mmCIF file of C-alpha atoms and ligand atoms in Angstrom:
data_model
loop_
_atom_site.group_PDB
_atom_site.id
_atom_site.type_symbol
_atom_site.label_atom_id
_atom_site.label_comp_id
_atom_site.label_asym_id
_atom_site.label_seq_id
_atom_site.Cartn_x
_atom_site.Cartn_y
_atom_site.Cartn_z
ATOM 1 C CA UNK A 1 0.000 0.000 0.000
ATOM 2 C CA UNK A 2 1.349 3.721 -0.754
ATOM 3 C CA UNK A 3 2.367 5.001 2.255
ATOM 4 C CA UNK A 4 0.423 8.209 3.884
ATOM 5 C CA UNK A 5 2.423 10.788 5.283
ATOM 6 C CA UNK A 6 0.533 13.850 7.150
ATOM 7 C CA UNK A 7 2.215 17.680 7.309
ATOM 8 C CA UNK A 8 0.456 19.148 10.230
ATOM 9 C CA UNK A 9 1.159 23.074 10.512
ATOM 10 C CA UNK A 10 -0.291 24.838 13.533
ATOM 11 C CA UNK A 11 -0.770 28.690 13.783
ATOM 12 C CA UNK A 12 -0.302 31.289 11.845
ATOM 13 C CA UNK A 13 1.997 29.211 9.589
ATOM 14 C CA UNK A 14 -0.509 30.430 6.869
ATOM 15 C CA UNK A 15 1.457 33.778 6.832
ATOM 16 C CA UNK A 16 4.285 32.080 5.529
ATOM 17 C CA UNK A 17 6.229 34.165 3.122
ATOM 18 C CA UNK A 18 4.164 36.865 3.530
ATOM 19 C CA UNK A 19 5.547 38.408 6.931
ATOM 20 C CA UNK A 20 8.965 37.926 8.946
ATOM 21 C CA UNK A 21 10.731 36.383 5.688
ATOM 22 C CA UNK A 22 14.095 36.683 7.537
ATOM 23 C CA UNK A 23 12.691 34.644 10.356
ATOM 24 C CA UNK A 24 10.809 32.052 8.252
ATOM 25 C CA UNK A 25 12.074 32.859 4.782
ATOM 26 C CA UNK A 26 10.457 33.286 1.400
ATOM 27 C CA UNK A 27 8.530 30.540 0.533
ATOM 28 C CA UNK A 28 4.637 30.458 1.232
ATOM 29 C CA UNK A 29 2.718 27.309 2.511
ATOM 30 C CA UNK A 30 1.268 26.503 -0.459
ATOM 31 C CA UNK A 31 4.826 26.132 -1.760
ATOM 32 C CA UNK A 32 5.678 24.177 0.644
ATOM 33 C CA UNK A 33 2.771 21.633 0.525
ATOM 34 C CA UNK A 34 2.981 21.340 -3.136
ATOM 35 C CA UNK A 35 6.925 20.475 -2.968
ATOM 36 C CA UNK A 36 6.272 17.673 -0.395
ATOM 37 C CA UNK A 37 3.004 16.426 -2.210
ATOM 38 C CA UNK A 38 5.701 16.130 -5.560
ATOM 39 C CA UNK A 39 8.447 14.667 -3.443
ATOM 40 C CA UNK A 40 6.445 12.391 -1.735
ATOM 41 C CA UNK A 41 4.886 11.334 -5.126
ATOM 42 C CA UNK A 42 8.274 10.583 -6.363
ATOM 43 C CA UNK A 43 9.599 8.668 -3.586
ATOM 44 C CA UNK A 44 6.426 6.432 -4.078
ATOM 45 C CA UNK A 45 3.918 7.945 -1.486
ATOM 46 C CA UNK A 46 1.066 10.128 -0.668
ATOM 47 C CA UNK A 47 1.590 13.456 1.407
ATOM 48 C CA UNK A 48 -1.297 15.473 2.448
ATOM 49 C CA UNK A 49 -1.154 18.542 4.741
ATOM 50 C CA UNK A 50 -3.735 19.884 7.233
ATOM 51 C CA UNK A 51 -2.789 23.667 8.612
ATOM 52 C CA UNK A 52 -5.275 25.242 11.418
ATOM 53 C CA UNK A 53 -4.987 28.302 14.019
ATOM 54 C CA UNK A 54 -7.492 26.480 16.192
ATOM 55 C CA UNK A 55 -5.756 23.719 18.595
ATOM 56 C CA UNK A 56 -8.813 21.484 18.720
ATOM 57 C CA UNK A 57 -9.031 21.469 15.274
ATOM 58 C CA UNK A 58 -5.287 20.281 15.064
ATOM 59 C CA UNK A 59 -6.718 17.398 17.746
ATOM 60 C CA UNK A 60 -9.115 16.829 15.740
ATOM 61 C CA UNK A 61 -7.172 16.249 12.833
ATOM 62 C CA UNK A 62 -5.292 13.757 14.359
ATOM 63 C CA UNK A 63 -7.796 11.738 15.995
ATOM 64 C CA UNK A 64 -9.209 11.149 12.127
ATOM 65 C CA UNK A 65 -5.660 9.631 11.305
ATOM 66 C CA UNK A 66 -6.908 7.021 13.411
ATOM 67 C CA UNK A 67 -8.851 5.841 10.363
ATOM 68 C CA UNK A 68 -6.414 6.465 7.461
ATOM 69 C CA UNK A 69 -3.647 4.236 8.300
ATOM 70 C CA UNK A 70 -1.239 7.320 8.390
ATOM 71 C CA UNK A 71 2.380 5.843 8.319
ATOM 72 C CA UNK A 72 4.106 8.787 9.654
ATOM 73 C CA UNK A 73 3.341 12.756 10.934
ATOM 74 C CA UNK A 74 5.445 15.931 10.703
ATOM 75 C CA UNK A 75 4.108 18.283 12.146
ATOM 76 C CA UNK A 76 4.590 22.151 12.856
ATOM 77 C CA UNK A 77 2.614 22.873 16.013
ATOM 78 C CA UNK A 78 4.015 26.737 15.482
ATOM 79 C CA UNK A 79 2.989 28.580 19.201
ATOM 80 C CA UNK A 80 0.969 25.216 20.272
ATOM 81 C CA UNK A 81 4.571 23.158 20.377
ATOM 82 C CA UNK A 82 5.269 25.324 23.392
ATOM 83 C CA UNK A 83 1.942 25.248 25.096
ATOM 84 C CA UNK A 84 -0.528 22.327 24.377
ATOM 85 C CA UNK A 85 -0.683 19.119 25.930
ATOM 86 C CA UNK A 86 -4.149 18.264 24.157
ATOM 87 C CA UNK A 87 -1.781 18.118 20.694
ATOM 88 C CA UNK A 88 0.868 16.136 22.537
ATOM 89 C CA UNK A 89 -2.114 13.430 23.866
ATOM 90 C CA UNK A 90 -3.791 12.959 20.424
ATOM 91 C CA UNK A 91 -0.334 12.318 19.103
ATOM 92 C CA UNK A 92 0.468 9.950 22.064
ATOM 93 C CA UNK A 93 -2.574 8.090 21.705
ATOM 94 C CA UNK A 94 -2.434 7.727 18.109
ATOM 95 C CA UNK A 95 0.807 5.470 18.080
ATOM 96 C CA UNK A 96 2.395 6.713 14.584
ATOM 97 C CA UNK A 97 5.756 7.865 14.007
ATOM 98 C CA UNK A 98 5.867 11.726 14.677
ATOM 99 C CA UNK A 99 8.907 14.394 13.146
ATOM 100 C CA UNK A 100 8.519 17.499 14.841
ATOM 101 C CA UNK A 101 9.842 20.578 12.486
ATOM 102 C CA UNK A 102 10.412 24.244 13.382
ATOM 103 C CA UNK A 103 11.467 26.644 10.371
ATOM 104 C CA UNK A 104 13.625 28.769 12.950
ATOM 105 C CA UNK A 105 16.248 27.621 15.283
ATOM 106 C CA UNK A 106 14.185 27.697 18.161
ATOM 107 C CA UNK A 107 17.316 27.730 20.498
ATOM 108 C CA UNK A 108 18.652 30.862 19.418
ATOM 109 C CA UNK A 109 15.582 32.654 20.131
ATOM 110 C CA UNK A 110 13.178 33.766 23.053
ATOM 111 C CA UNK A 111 13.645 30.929 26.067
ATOM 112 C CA UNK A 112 9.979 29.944 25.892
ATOM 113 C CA UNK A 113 10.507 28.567 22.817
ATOM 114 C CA UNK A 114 13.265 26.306 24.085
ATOM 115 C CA UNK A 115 10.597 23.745 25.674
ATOM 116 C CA UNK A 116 8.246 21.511 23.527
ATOM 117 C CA UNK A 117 5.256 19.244 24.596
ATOM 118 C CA UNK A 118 5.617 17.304 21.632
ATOM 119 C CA UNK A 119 9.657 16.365 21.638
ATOM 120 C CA UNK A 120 9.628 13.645 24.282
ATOM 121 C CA UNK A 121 7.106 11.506 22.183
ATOM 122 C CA UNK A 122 8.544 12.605 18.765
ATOM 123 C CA UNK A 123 10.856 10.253 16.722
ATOM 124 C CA UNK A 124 13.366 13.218 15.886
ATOM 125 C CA UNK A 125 12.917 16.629 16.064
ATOM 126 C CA UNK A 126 14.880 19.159 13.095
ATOM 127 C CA UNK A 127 15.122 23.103 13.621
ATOM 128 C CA UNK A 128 16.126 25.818 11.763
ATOM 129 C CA UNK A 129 16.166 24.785 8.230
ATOM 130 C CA UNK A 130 13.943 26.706 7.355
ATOM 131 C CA UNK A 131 11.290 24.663 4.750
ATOM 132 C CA UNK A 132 14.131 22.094 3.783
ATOM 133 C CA UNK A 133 13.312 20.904 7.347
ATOM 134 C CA UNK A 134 10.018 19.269 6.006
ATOM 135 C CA UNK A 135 11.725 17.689 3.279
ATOM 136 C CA UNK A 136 14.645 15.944 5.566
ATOM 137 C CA UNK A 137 11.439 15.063 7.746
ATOM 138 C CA UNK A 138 9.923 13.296 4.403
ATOM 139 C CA UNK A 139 12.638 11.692 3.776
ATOM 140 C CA UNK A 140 13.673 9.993 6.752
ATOM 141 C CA UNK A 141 9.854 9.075 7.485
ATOM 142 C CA UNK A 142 10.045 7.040 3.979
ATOM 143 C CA UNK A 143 13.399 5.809 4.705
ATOM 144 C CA UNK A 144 11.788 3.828 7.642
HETATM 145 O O1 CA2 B 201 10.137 28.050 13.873
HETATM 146 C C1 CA2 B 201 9.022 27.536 13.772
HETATM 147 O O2 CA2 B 201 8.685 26.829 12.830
HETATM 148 C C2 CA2 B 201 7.960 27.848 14.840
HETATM 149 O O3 CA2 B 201 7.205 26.656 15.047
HETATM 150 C C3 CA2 B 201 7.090 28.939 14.272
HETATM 151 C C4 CA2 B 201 6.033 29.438 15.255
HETATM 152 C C5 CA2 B 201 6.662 29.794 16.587
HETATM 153 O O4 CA2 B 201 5.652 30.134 17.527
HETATM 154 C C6 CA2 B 201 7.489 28.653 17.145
HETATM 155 O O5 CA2 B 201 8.096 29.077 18.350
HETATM 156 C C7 CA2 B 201 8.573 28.246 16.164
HETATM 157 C C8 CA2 B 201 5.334 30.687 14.715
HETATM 158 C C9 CA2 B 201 4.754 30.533 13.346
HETATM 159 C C10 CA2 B 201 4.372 31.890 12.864
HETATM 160 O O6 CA2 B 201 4.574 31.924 11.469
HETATM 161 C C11 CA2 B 201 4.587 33.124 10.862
HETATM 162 C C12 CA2 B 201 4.943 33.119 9.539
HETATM 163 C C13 CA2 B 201 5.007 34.301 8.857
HETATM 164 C C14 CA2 B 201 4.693 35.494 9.489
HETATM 165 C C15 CA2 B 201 4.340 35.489 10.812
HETATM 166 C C16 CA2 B 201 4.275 34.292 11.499
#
């Protein structure tokens, strides 16, 4: 079966490329999305990406991949990495390999940024690659 990958991006990642470019870069979500659907595609999967500003929509989301036989998530909590535990629990309880991504280096910037919910039940966690973060993420998800 083609393998399911599922880019989760939490808020205001939809400003992508519009705002802050020397923070988050150029390149818009769209872009993104549509690079990893084409990589994925090429490496022989599926990748489909959710993005919401509204944490129990994110929950939501991932309480559905309960259904879809997701092989793998990366996900992008943006402000809720640092602050939800409702994200972190849907991911525990869902039992599928998680990559956590942040665009910035989180370490070299404001110290509540420094802690995560979601790193102690993530697989491997990549910062400050900006969008090429996503694609190491795809990659190593498929490589497993
Ligand atoms: O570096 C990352 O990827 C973050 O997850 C981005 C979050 C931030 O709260 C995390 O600490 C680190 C913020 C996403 C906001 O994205 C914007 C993009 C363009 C313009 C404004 C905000």
């Amino acid at each position: 079966m083609t393998p399911h990958l599922l880019v989760l991006h939490g808020p205001n990642l939809n400003l992508l490329g519009t705002r802050e470019p020397h923070i988050y870069g150029h390149q818009t979500l769209a872009d993104i999305d549509q690079h990893l659907a084409k990589l994925a595609s090429e490496l022989g999967a599926r990748c489909t990406s959710f993005q919401s500003n509204h944490e129990g929509a994110l929950v939501d989301r991932i309480q559905a991949a309960a259904h879809e036989q997701v092989h793998s998530i990366i996900i992008n909590a943006g402000a809720y990495t640092h602050t939800s535990v409702a994200i972190r629990d849907a991911l525990a309880a869902l039992g599928v390999p998680i990559i956590e991504v942040h665009l910035s280096n989180v370490y070299q910037r404001e110290t509540f940024r420094h802690h995560s919910y979601l790193s102690a039940i993530a697989k491997g966690v990549i910062v400050g690659l900006g969008a090429y973060g996503y694609e190491a993420a795809l990659r190593y998800a498929l490589s497993q």
